[in-house]
Amino acid sequence: EAQVTQNPRYLITVTGKKLTVTCSQNMNHEYMSWYRQDPGLGLRQIYYSMNVEVTDKGDVPEGYKVSRKEKRNFPLILESPSPNQTSLYFCASSLSFRAYEKLFFGSGTQLSVL
Amino acid sequence: GENVEQHPSTLSVQEGDSAVIKCTYSDSASNYFPWYKQELGKRPQLIIDIRSNVGEKKDQRIAVTLNKTAKHFSLHITETQPEDSAVYFCAARPNTNAGKSTFGDGTTLTVKP
């Protein structure tokens, strides 16, 4: 089944403890992106990747890192999480970076930083 | 950068009525405008989209209209049903930097039976 898989689904951590949220797609998509969703603020783009080894900042990249060493995987890294990074995170992918390509979203990761 | 404003933030209609959600964007380079539906606890899913060379697109009970001159686009849902209750997001993506996408803040639609 074609899908975008995120893990974990829920994560509770403490301030300063490094964590990684994984994202994997099995559709051979070139484009992948991370978003955070906060109440009343919609989806805000954190980082995106046009292809392997090509990443760029979205609108809210501070405090996050990403890497794209393989086409299927696009992990989101929080080196030193803080409470203001408590949020619902979505990974998404599309066939290419062209604007009109349909975005497929993962099921989300609810992160709480205490 | 792009700024997308979405109105209203909440909308309540009676079953069978129509619902309209409006978005405005600021970057004239944006040329792709998708709409997503997010049910409670679920992931966003694309329901309809429109490209800048088209003024209107329809898919059964939902339609999207685009006014490039005024930089606004709207989602129209006719004959609403309780299962249409969800949060709806508009978005804009530019042709010049298609990696970026900017979303509106969302509209919570409630359809009362």
Short mmCIF file of C-alpha atoms in Angstrom, two decimals:
data_model
loop_
_atom_site.label_atom_id
_atom_site.label_comp_id
_atom_site.label_asym_id
_atom_site.label_seq_id
_atom_site.Cartn_x
_atom_site.Cartn_y
_atom_site.Cartn_z
CA GLU A 1 0.00 0.00 0.00
CA ALA A 2 1.33 3.43 -0.99
CA GLN A 3 1.84 5.46 2.13
CA VAL A 4 3.84 7.92 4.20
CA THR A 5 4.81 6.42 7.55
CA GLN A 6 5.74 8.49 10.57
CA ASN A 7 7.05 7.21 13.87
CA PRO A 8 6.36 7.53 16.69
CA ARG A 9 2.68 8.46 16.74
CA TYR A 10 2.96 9.99 20.21
CA LEU A 11 6.06 11.19 22.03
CA ILE A 12 6.53 12.78 25.43
CA THR A 13 10.00 14.03 26.26
CA VAL A 14 11.81 16.52 28.44
CA THR A 15 13.53 19.77 27.58
CA GLY A 16 16.96 19.30 26.03
CA LYS A 17 16.76 15.59 25.26
CA LYS A 18 17.56 15.03 21.59
CA LEU A 19 14.92 13.24 19.58
CA THR A 20 14.25 12.12 16.03
CA VAL A 21 10.90 11.69 14.32
CA THR A 22 11.16 9.37 11.35
CA CYS A 23 9.34 9.69 8.05
CA SER A 24 9.41 7.15 5.27
CA GLN A 25 7.53 6.89 1.96
CA ASN A 26 7.27 3.90 -0.36
CA MET A 27 6.13 5.77 -3.49
CA ASN A 28 9.55 6.77 -4.86
CA HIS A 29 8.64 10.41 -4.31
CA GLU A 30 11.27 13.08 -4.92
CA TYR A 31 9.75 15.74 -2.70
CA MET A 32 9.29 15.51 1.05
CA SER A 33 8.38 18.13 3.64
CA TRP A 34 7.76 18.62 7.35
CA TYR A 35 4.99 20.73 8.89
CA ARG A 36 3.90 21.57 12.38
CA GLN A 37 0.27 22.16 13.26
CA ASP A 38 -0.73 24.33 16.20
CA PRO A 39 -4.28 25.34 17.14
CA GLY A 40 -5.43 28.32 15.11
CA LEU A 41 -2.20 28.50 13.11
CA GLY A 42 -2.80 25.98 10.39
CA LEU A 43 0.13 24.03 8.98
CA ARG A 44 3.49 25.75 8.97
CA GLN A 45 6.33 24.40 6.88
CA ILE A 46 9.53 23.54 8.76
CA TYR A 47 11.86 22.11 6.11
CA TYR A 48 11.50 20.53 2.71
CA SER A 49 13.58 18.44 0.36
CA MET A 50 13.44 18.48 -3.43
CA ASN A 51 15.52 15.30 -3.71
CA VAL A 52 18.32 13.33 -2.08
CA GLU A 53 20.86 15.63 -0.40
CA VAL A 54 18.79 18.73 -1.29
CA THR A 55 17.05 20.39 1.64
CA ASP A 56 15.85 23.92 2.33
CA LYS A 57 14.20 25.92 5.08
CA GLY A 58 10.51 26.50 5.30
CA ASP A 59 8.87 29.23 7.33
CA VAL A 60 9.70 27.95 10.85
CA PRO A 61 13.05 26.08 10.72
CA GLU A 62 14.54 27.31 14.01
CA GLY A 63 15.33 24.48 16.43
CA TYR A 64 14.99 21.73 13.82
CA LYS A 65 17.34 19.79 11.56
CA VAL A 66 16.65 17.42 8.70
CA SER A 67 18.63 15.15 6.43
CA ARG A 68 17.85 13.36 3.17
CA LYS A 69 20.45 10.67 2.64
CA GLU A 70 18.04 8.27 0.97
CA LYS A 71 15.08 9.01 -1.25
CA ARG A 72 12.55 7.26 0.98
CA ASN A 73 13.54 8.73 4.35
CA PHE A 74 13.35 12.28 5.69
CA PRO A 75 13.89 12.37 9.48
CA LEU A 76 13.17 15.44 11.59
CA ILE A 77 15.70 16.05 14.36
CA LEU A 78 15.24 18.17 17.45
CA GLU A 79 18.71 18.57 18.94
CA SER A 80 17.53 20.31 22.12
CA PRO A 81 13.73 20.31 22.31
CA SER A 82 11.95 23.10 24.15
CA PRO A 83 8.34 23.37 25.35
CA ASN A 84 7.45 25.71 22.46
CA GLN A 85 8.11 22.79 20.12
CA THR A 86 5.15 20.93 21.59
CA SER A 87 3.00 20.43 18.53
CA LEU A 88 1.46 18.01 16.04
CA TYR A 89 3.95 17.23 13.29
CA PHE A 90 3.16 15.99 9.79
CA CYS A 91 5.47 14.67 7.15
CA ALA A 92 4.31 14.81 3.52
CA SER A 93 5.62 13.74 0.15
CA SER A 94 4.82 14.22 -3.52
CA LEU A 95 6.06 12.76 -6.77
CA SER A 96 8.13 15.83 -7.57
CA PHE A 97 8.67 19.35 -6.32
CA ARG A 98 6.41 20.81 -9.02
CA ALA A 99 3.80 23.02 -7.45
CA TYR A 100 0.75 21.08 -8.62
CA GLU A 101 1.80 17.63 -7.44
CA LYS A 102 -0.54 16.09 -4.87
CA LEU A 103 0.81 16.02 -1.33
CA PHE A 104 0.43 12.78 0.64
CA PHE A 105 0.53 13.24 4.41
CA GLY A 106 1.67 10.88 7.12
CA SER A 107 -0.57 10.15 10.09
CA GLY A 108 1.14 12.68 12.32
CA THR A 109 3.30 12.72 15.45
CA GLN A 110 1.98 14.39 18.59
CA LEU A 111 5.01 15.70 20.47
CA SER A 112 4.93 17.02 24.03
CA VAL A 113 8.06 18.62 25.49
CA LEU A 114 7.92 19.03 29.26
CA GLY B 1 7.25 35.50 1.37
CA GLU B 2 3.74 34.29 0.76
CA ASN B 3 0.94 35.13 3.19
CA VAL B 4 -2.38 33.27 3.02
CA GLU B 5 -5.39 34.51 4.94
CA GLN B 6 -8.43 32.28 5.38
CA HIS B 7 -11.95 33.24 6.47
CA PRO B 8 -14.01 32.45 8.38
CA SER B 9 -12.21 30.57 11.15
CA THR B 10 -15.44 28.78 12.10
CA LEU B 11 -18.56 28.12 10.06
CA SER B 12 -21.77 26.42 11.11
CA VAL B 13 -24.46 25.49 8.60
CA GLN B 14 -27.60 23.39 8.50
CA GLU B 15 -27.50 20.14 6.59
CA GLY B 16 -28.37 20.80 2.97
CA ASP B 17 -27.17 24.40 2.99
CA SER B 18 -24.11 25.65 1.12
CA ALA B 19 -20.80 26.59 2.71
CA VAL B 20 -18.22 29.01 1.35
CA ILE B 21 -14.67 29.45 2.62
CA LYS B 22 -12.45 32.21 1.25
CA CYS B 23 -8.70 32.65 1.05
CA THR B 24 -6.51 35.49 -0.11
CA TYR B 25 -2.84 35.29 -1.00
CA SER B 26 -0.13 37.89 -1.40
CA ASP B 27 2.49 36.47 -3.79
CA SER B 28 1.57 36.89 -7.44
CA ALA B 29 4.03 34.06 -8.24
CA SER B 30 1.71 31.53 -6.58
CA ASN B 31 0.06 29.42 -9.21
CA TYR B 32 -1.31 26.33 -7.48
CA PHE B 33 -4.06 26.39 -4.87
CA PRO B 34 -5.06 23.15 -3.16
CA TRP B 35 -7.71 22.62 -0.50
CA TYR B 36 -7.34 20.02 2.24
CA LYS B 37 -9.89 18.46 4.57
CA GLN B 38 -8.80 17.28 7.99
CA GLU B 39 -11.19 15.23 10.06
CA LEU B 40 -10.70 15.09 13.81
CA GLY B 41 -7.55 13.18 14.68
CA LYS B 42 -6.74 12.44 11.05
CA ARG B 43 -4.22 13.64 8.49
CA PRO B 44 -5.02 16.39 5.95
CA GLN B 45 -6.27 15.05 2.64
CA LEU B 46 -6.49 16.85 -0.66
CA ILE B 47 -10.09 17.36 -1.76
CA ILE B 48 -9.75 19.71 -4.73
CA ASP B 49 -7.14 21.95 -6.30
CA ILE B 50 -6.90 24.60 -8.99
CA ARG B 51 -4.10 25.94 -11.12
CA SER B 52 -3.70 29.59 -11.99
CA ASN B 53 -4.70 29.14 -15.63
CA VAL B 54 -8.18 27.99 -14.61
CA GLY B 55 -10.96 30.12 -13.11
CA GLU B 56 -13.17 27.39 -11.70
CA LYS B 57 -13.09 23.66 -11.05
CA LYS B 58 -15.88 21.42 -9.84
CA ASP B 59 -16.00 17.91 -8.42
CA GLN B 60 -19.50 16.76 -7.49
CA ARG B 61 -20.60 18.86 -4.50
CA ILE B 62 -17.40 20.84 -4.13
CA ALA B 63 -16.02 23.58 -6.33
CA VAL B 64 -13.15 26.04 -6.21
CA THR B 65 -13.02 29.44 -7.86
CA LEU B 66 -9.94 31.56 -8.44
CA ASN B 67 -9.63 35.28 -9.10
CA LYS B 68 -5.97 35.91 -9.94
CA THR B 69 -6.42 39.65 -10.33
CA ALA B 70 -7.80 40.01 -6.84
CA LYS B 71 -5.58 37.24 -5.48
CA HIS B 72 -8.33 35.26 -3.85
CA PHE B 73 -9.82 31.79 -4.17
CA SER B 74 -12.80 30.14 -2.57
CA LEU B 75 -14.11 26.70 -1.70
CA HIS B 76 -17.81 26.06 -2.25
CA ILE B 77 -19.59 23.05 -0.78
CA THR B 78 -23.21 22.53 -1.81
CA GLU B 79 -25.84 20.29 -0.20
CA THR B 80 -23.72 19.92 2.91
CA GLN B 81 -23.87 16.70 4.91
CA PRO B 82 -22.81 15.94 8.51
CA GLU B 83 -19.77 14.06 7.17
CA ASP B 84 -18.54 17.34 5.66
CA SER B 85 -17.83 18.51 9.23
CA ALA B 86 -14.05 18.97 9.46
CA VAL B 87 -11.28 21.54 9.36
CA TYR B 88 -10.56 22.84 5.87
CA PHE B 89 -7.23 24.38 4.86
CA CYS B 90 -6.38 26.35 1.77
CA ALA B 91 -2.80 26.61 0.54
CA ALA B 92 -0.73 28.40 -2.07
CA ARG B 93 2.40 27.20 -3.84
CA PRO B 94 4.57 29.37 -6.07
CA ASN B 95 5.92 28.38 -9.45
CA THR B 96 9.21 30.12 -8.71
CA ASN B 97 9.95 28.15 -5.55
CA ALA B 98 7.61 25.19 -5.69
CA GLY B 99 9.22 23.56 -2.68
CA LYS B 100 7.55 26.07 -0.42
CA SER B 101 3.91 25.86 0.51
CA THR B 102 1.92 28.23 2.69
CA PHE B 103 -1.31 27.23 4.37
CA GLY B 104 -4.21 29.25 5.69
CA ASP B 105 -5.06 28.97 9.38
CA GLY B 106 -8.01 26.68 8.72
CA THR B 107 -11.80 26.80 8.90
CA THR B 108 -13.75 24.55 11.25
CA LEU B 109 -16.95 23.61 9.44
CA THR B 110 -19.81 22.15 11.44
CA VAL B 111 -22.83 20.78 9.59
CA LYS B 112 -25.83 20.42 11.87
CA PRO B 113 -28.25 17.58 11.04
#
